[in-house]
Tab-separated table of C-alpha atoms in Angstrom:
chain	number	residue	atom	x	y	z
A	1	MET	CA	0.053	0.051	0.026
A	2	THR	CA	1.516	3.484	-1.324
A	3	TRP	CA	-1.471	6.117	0.103
A	4	PRO	CA	-3.800	5.593	2.902
A	5	SER	CA	-6.493	3.223	2.696
A	6	CYS	CA	-9.701	4.889	1.037
A	7	ARG	CA	-13.721	4.324	0.942
A	8	ARG	CA	-15.030	1.984	-1.683
A	9	CYS	CA	-12.461	2.001	-4.009
A	10	SER	CA	-8.083	0.390	-3.953
A	11	SER	CA	-6.722	0.506	-0.884
A	12	LEU	CA	-4.111	3.087	-2.628
A	13	LEU	CA	-5.864	6.019	-1.952
A	14	ALA	CA	-5.831	8.277	1.694
A	15	ALA	CA	-9.221	9.524	2.969
A	16	ALA	CA	-9.752	12.748	3.423
A	17	LEU	CA	-8.814	16.759	1.848
A	18	ALA	CA	-6.178	18.783	2.157
A	19	ALA	CA	-6.742	22.376	3.581
A	20	GLY	CA	-9.597	19.710	4.707
A	21	PRO	CA	-13.112	20.376	7.221
A	22	ALA	CA	-11.302	20.348	10.128
A	23	VAL	CA	-9.260	23.399	9.310
A	24	ALA	CA	-5.787	22.947	11.970
A	25	LEU	CA	-4.811	25.992	13.527
A	26	ALA	CA	-1.395	24.491	12.759
A	27	GLU	CA	-1.935	24.082	8.624
A	28	ARG	CA	-3.649	27.554	8.396
A	29	ALA	CA	-0.864	28.972	10.282
A	30	ALA	CA	2.072	27.409	8.925
A	31	ASP	CA	1.253	28.770	5.397
A	32	THR	CA	1.545	32.630	6.396
A	33	ALA	CA	4.742	33.948	5.027
A	34	ALA	CA	6.628	36.231	7.287
A	35	VAL	CA	5.161	39.061	9.333
A	36	PRO	CA	1.039	38.755	8.873
A	37	PRO	CA	-1.504	42.023	8.103
A	38	PRO	CA	-2.801	43.145	11.166
A	39	ALA	CA	-6.546	41.553	12.473
A	40	GLY	CA	-8.741	42.434	9.827
A	41	GLU	CA	-6.724	43.879	7.040
A	42	LEU	CA	-6.609	41.801	3.581
A	43	PRO	CA	-2.674	41.616	2.625
A	44	THR	CA	-0.726	43.669	0.150
A	45	GLU	CA	-0.060	40.235	-2.129
A	46	PRO	CA	-3.594	38.311	-2.070
A	47	PHE	CA	-2.118	35.377	-3.653
A	48	LYS	CA	-0.494	32.293	-2.678
A	49	PHE	CA	0.910	29.503	-4.265
A	50	THR	CA	1.970	26.372	-2.851
A	51	THR	CA	3.560	22.876	-4.105
A	52	GLY	CA	3.922	19.896	-2.414
A	53	PHE	CA	6.008	16.624	-2.701
A	54	TYR	CA	4.758	13.278	-0.225
A	55	ARG	CA	6.714	10.453	-0.061
A	56	SER	CA	5.339	7.954	2.193
A	57	ALA	CA	7.337	4.680	2.702
A	58	SER	CA	8.251	1.682	5.149
A	59	GLY	CA	5.130	-0.376	6.797
A	60	GLY	CA	5.995	-3.603	4.810
A	61	GLN	CA	4.571	-1.711	1.426
A	62	PRO	CA	6.139	-0.534	-1.818
A	63	ALA	CA	7.169	3.235	-1.429
A	64	SER	CA	5.456	6.433	-3.505
A	65	THR	CA	5.612	9.957	-4.173
A	66	GLY	CA	2.840	12.672	-4.603
A	67	LEU	CA	2.539	16.468	-6.132
A	68	ASP	CA	0.390	18.470	-4.492
A	69	VAL	CA	-0.318	22.281	-6.157
A	70	ASN	CA	-2.357	24.632	-4.505
A	71	LEU	CA	-3.487	28.161	-5.455
A	72	ARG	CA	-4.978	30.490	-2.952
A	73	HIS	CA	-6.339	34.004	-3.256
A	74	THR	CA	-7.613	36.486	-0.067
A	75	GLY	CA	-10.146	38.715	-0.330
A	76	SER	CA	-13.117	40.406	0.620
A	77	VAL	CA	-15.274	36.982	0.333
A	78	GLY	CA	-12.570	35.598	2.372
A	79	ASP	CA	-9.852	32.557	1.531
A	80	LEU	CA	-11.133	30.492	-2.059
A	81	TRP	CA	-8.689	27.858	-3.375
A	82	ILE	CA	-8.241	25.270	-5.797
A	83	GLY	CA	-5.701	22.459	-5.697
A	84	TRP	CA	-4.502	19.461	-7.811
A	85	PHE	CA	-2.846	16.423	-6.858
A	86	ARG	CA	-1.637	13.330	-8.418
A	87	ALA	CA	0.161	9.929	-7.198
A	88	PRO	CA	1.258	8.542	-10.406
A	89	ALA	CA	2.305	4.976	-9.113
A	90	VAL	CA	-0.722	4.153	-7.075
A	91	ALA	CA	-3.079	5.828	-10.271
A	92	ALA	CA	-4.393	8.077	-8.063
A	93	SER	CA	-5.335	12.584	-9.920
A	94	GLN	CA	-8.117	14.527	-7.981
A	95	VAL	CA	-9.164	18.374	-8.302
A	96	ARG	CA	-10.621	20.375	-4.939
A	97	GLY	CA	-11.740	23.304	-4.157
A	98	GLY	CA	-13.077	25.396	-0.799
A	99	TRP	CA	-14.173	28.743	1.361
A	100	ASP	CA	-13.287	29.531	4.365
A	101	ARG	CA	-13.628	32.871	6.421
A	102	THR	CA	-13.036	34.646	9.809
A	103	PHE	CA	-16.419	36.339	11.194
A	104	THR	CA	-15.883	38.968	14.390
A	105	LEU	CA	-19.297	38.989	15.991
A	106	GLY	CA	-18.496	40.641	19.253
A	107	PRO	CA	-15.993	38.632	21.470
A	108	VAL	CA	-16.324	35.891	19.158
A	109	ARG	CA	-14.979	35.160	15.375
A	110	LEU	CA	-16.769	32.613	13.587
A	111	GLN	CA	-15.052	30.491	11.333
A	112	PRO	CA	-17.241	28.634	8.698
A	113	SER	CA	-14.777	27.031	5.621
A	114	LEU	CA	-16.642	24.872	2.747
A	115	GLN	CA	-15.094	21.897	0.422
A	116	TRP	CA	-15.553	19.567	-2.851
A	117	ALA	CA	-13.288	18.093	-4.413
A	118	SER	CA	-13.892	15.958	-7.871
A	119	GLY	CA	-15.536	12.182	-7.016
A	120	GLY	CA	-18.356	13.825	-5.102
A	121	PHE	CA	-16.806	14.865	-2.057
A	122	ALA	CA	-18.394	17.627	0.087
A	123	GLY	CA	-17.667	18.427	3.000
A	124	GLY	CA	-16.994	21.265	6.327
A	125	SER	CA	-16.680	22.944	9.488
A	126	LEU	CA	-17.449	25.941	12.019
A	127	ASN	CA	-14.573	27.124	14.444
A	128	LEU	CA	-15.764	29.128	17.312
A	129	GLU	CA	-13.461	31.121	19.027
A	130	THR	CA	-12.556	33.695	21.481
A	131	GLY	CA	-10.189	35.397	23.286
A	132	ASP	CA	-7.298	38.512	22.487
A	133	ASN	CA	-4.437	37.206	24.272
A	134	TRP	CA	-5.357	34.118	25.749
A	135	TYR	CA	-7.453	32.320	23.697
A	136	ALA	CA	-9.709	29.172	23.193
A	137	GLY	CA	-11.675	27.580	20.590
A	138	ALA	CA	-13.822	25.100	18.963
A	139	GLY	CA	-14.979	23.388	16.205
A	140	LEU	CA	-17.024	20.423	14.181
A	141	GLY	CA	-16.309	19.130	10.746
A	142	ARG	CA	-18.049	16.981	8.800
A	143	THR	CA	-18.127	15.276	5.129
A	144	ASN	CA	-19.856	12.855	3.191
A	145	LEU	CA	-17.948	10.758	3.379
A	146	ARG	CA	-17.012	10.141	-0.066
A	147	ASP	CA	-13.756	8.848	-1.709
A	148	TYR	CA	-10.714	11.784	-1.092
A	149	VAL	CA	-7.296	12.319	-0.502
A	150	ASN	CA	-6.483	12.968	2.295
A	151	LEU	CA	-3.843	16.028	2.215
A	152	ASN	CA	-4.995	17.677	5.361
A	153	PHE	CA	-3.552	14.555	7.753
A	154	ASP	CA	-5.793	15.584	11.071
A	155	PRO	CA	-9.608	13.797	11.234
A	156	ASN	CA	-12.298	15.616	9.533
A	157	ASP	CA	-15.570	13.686	10.862
A	158	ALA	CA	-13.908	15.482	14.085
A	159	TRP	CA	-14.524	17.642	16.752
A	160	MET	CA	-11.595	20.132	17.175
A	161	LEU	CA	-10.441	22.019	20.847
A	162	SER	CA	-7.730	25.020	20.449
A	163	ALA	CA	-5.956	27.021	23.351
A	164	GLY	CA	-3.165	29.129	23.815
A	165	TYR	CA	-1.671	32.506	24.308
A	166	ARG	CA	-0.739	35.538	21.275
A	167	TRP	CA	2.012	38.076	22.393
A	168	SER	CA	1.075	39.127	18.627
A	169	ASP	CA	-0.279	38.607	14.970
A	170	ALA	CA	3.054	37.367	14.492
A	171	ARG	CA	4.140	35.815	17.753
A	172	TYR	CA	1.873	32.688	19.258
A	173	ALA	CA	2.089	29.192	21.321
A	174	GLY	CA	-0.517	27.125	21.040
A	175	MET	CA	-2.649	23.488	21.241
A	176	GLN	CA	-4.888	21.761	19.232
A	177	VAL	CA	-7.101	18.760	19.705
A	178	VAL	CA	-9.035	16.926	16.776
A	179	ARG	CA	-10.647	13.842	17.372
A	180	ASP	CA	-12.436	11.694	14.970
A	181	ASN	CA	-16.215	11.353	16.517
A	182	ARG	CA	-17.733	9.750	13.580
A	183	GLN	CA	-16.206	6.145	11.764
A	184	HIS	CA	-12.761	5.793	13.954
A	185	PRO	CA	-13.370	7.735	17.258
A	186	ASP	CA	-10.427	6.742	18.378
A	187	GLN	CA	-8.242	8.275	16.501
A	188	GLN	CA	-6.666	12.103	17.780
A	189	HIS	CA	-4.442	14.365	17.101
A	190	VAL	CA	-2.698	17.152	19.419
A	191	HIS	CA	-1.029	19.641	17.799
A	192	PHE	CA	1.615	21.862	19.948
A	193	VAL	CA	2.459	25.115	18.038
A	194	LEU	CA	4.524	27.954	18.333
A	195	ARG	CA	5.082	31.017	16.266
A	196	LEU	CA	7.664	33.228	16.365
A	197	PRO	CA	8.979	36.480	14.125
A	198	VAL	CA	12.346	36.929	13.531
A	199	GLU	CA	14.866	39.971	12.041
A	200	GLY	CA	13.935	41.308	8.186
A	201	GLY	CA	10.438	40.111	8.163
A	202	HIS	CA	11.492	36.328	8.697
A	203	ALA	CA	8.961	33.700	10.625
A	204	VAL	CA	9.829	30.393	12.030
A	205	PHE	CA	6.780	28.233	12.455
A	206	LEU	CA	6.797	24.704	14.829
A	207	ASP	CA	3.863	22.071	14.931
A	208	VAL	CA	4.719	19.250	17.308
A	209	LEU	CA	2.106	16.660	16.171
A	210	ASP	CA	1.172	14.089	18.654
A	211	LYS	CA	-0.757	10.899	17.345
A	212	ARG	CA	-2.699	8.505	18.784
A	213	GLY	CA	-4.915	5.665	17.632
A	214	THR	CA	-5.206	1.725	16.097
A	215	VAL	CA	-3.420	0.788	13.184
A	216	ASP	CA	-4.205	-3.556	11.986
A	217	THR	CA	-6.396	-3.652	15.022
A	218	ARG	CA	-3.125	-2.912	17.411
A	219	PRO	CA	-3.369	0.904	19.481
A	220	ILE	CA	-0.412	3.107	18.452
A	221	GLN	CA	0.915	6.647	19.534
A	222	ARG	CA	3.740	8.537	17.688
A	223	THR	CA	5.337	11.595	17.442
A	224	GLY	CA	5.592	13.917	14.227
A	225	ALA	CA	6.966	17.805	13.515
A	226	SER	CA	6.956	20.180	11.175
A	227	LEU	CA	8.790	23.439	10.892
A	228	THR	CA	8.539	26.345	8.637
A	229	TYR	CA	10.640	29.348	7.420
A	230	GLY	CA	9.220	32.390	5.637
A	231	TRP	CA	10.480	35.171	4.209
A	232	PRO	CA	8.612	38.342	3.005
A	233	GLY	CA	6.204	36.378	0.239
A	234	LEU	CA	8.301	32.688	0.399
A	235	PHE	CA	7.911	30.162	2.749
A	236	VAL	CA	9.666	26.700	2.756
A	237	ARG	CA	8.434	23.366	5.249
A	238	LEU	CA	9.645	20.620	6.219
A	239	ALA	CA	7.254	17.533	7.877
A	240	TYR	CA	7.801	13.998	8.556
A	241	ASP	CA	3.937	12.044	9.437
A	242	PRO	CA	4.373	8.715	11.147
A	243	GLN	CA	1.352	6.519	10.214
A	244	VAL	CA	0.022	9.025	7.934
A	245	ASN	CA	-3.784	8.994	8.572
A	246	PHE	CA	-3.681	6.072	10.630
A	247	THR	CA	-2.109	3.581	8.269
A	248	SER	CA	0.846	1.327	8.384
A	249	GLN	CA	3.548	4.215	6.745
A	250	ASN	CA	5.458	7.036	7.551
A	251	GLN	CA	5.557	10.361	5.222
A	252	TRP	CA	7.977	13.155	4.387
A	253	ARG	CA	6.702	15.875	3.104
A	254	VAL	CA	8.612	18.847	1.334
A	255	SER	CA	6.797	22.375	0.487
A	256	ALA	CA	7.011	25.282	-0.540
A	257	GLY	CA	4.944	28.708	-1.156
A	258	THR	CA	4.923	32.792	-2.738
A	259	ARG	CA	2.694	35.106	-2.401
A	260	PHE	CA	1.959	37.512	-4.803
């Protein structure tokens, strides 16, 4: 097996969507190169183009590679994005898209998202967050359980809890729990995240992952991590994800993106 199992098809595909219904704190924050604009303001460079290369191996299965490209636009209606994934060795290919936005309602920030993918997939999430320096949030993600490639890597039919401290929009530390509450309630990710600005408009983002669940009927506990370095308008990321998507394989990911 080269990519995690998918529902009602070859076991070589994954089981969720890139930037999927559970819009992870770590996933969204790490994509921001350099120092973000102040809260409520639009970026001066509204487009972001990202390319990701994924290598899965071990677990007694053949190794495989995948390529993903993603274009995102941030504007007054929120974030709109479209992406394409391909893994030639397993004949996997999928187009997908989505929308997300943050609404400020007094002391509460409401964060809805919608996603679709070729093959009939649809999903969404709703998150609530409150607090300025100290913050806390909760959310829920749901899909229609159609087959799709998991490049978000967190459980998507899940509940989410998050909390942390923001010194500013560019400097914060926090954690997020994402736990499946539909088909695999034993699967859980806990992210510990830290973002620090560096002189010259650079930034460093660290995400340490605690993964617990069941793989091939055996309980697991694994630790993964990703490190992102951002320049003004550019970022690169290296990630290691053991038992990716709760399968027997481990995965390395290299991504790079630019804003324009």
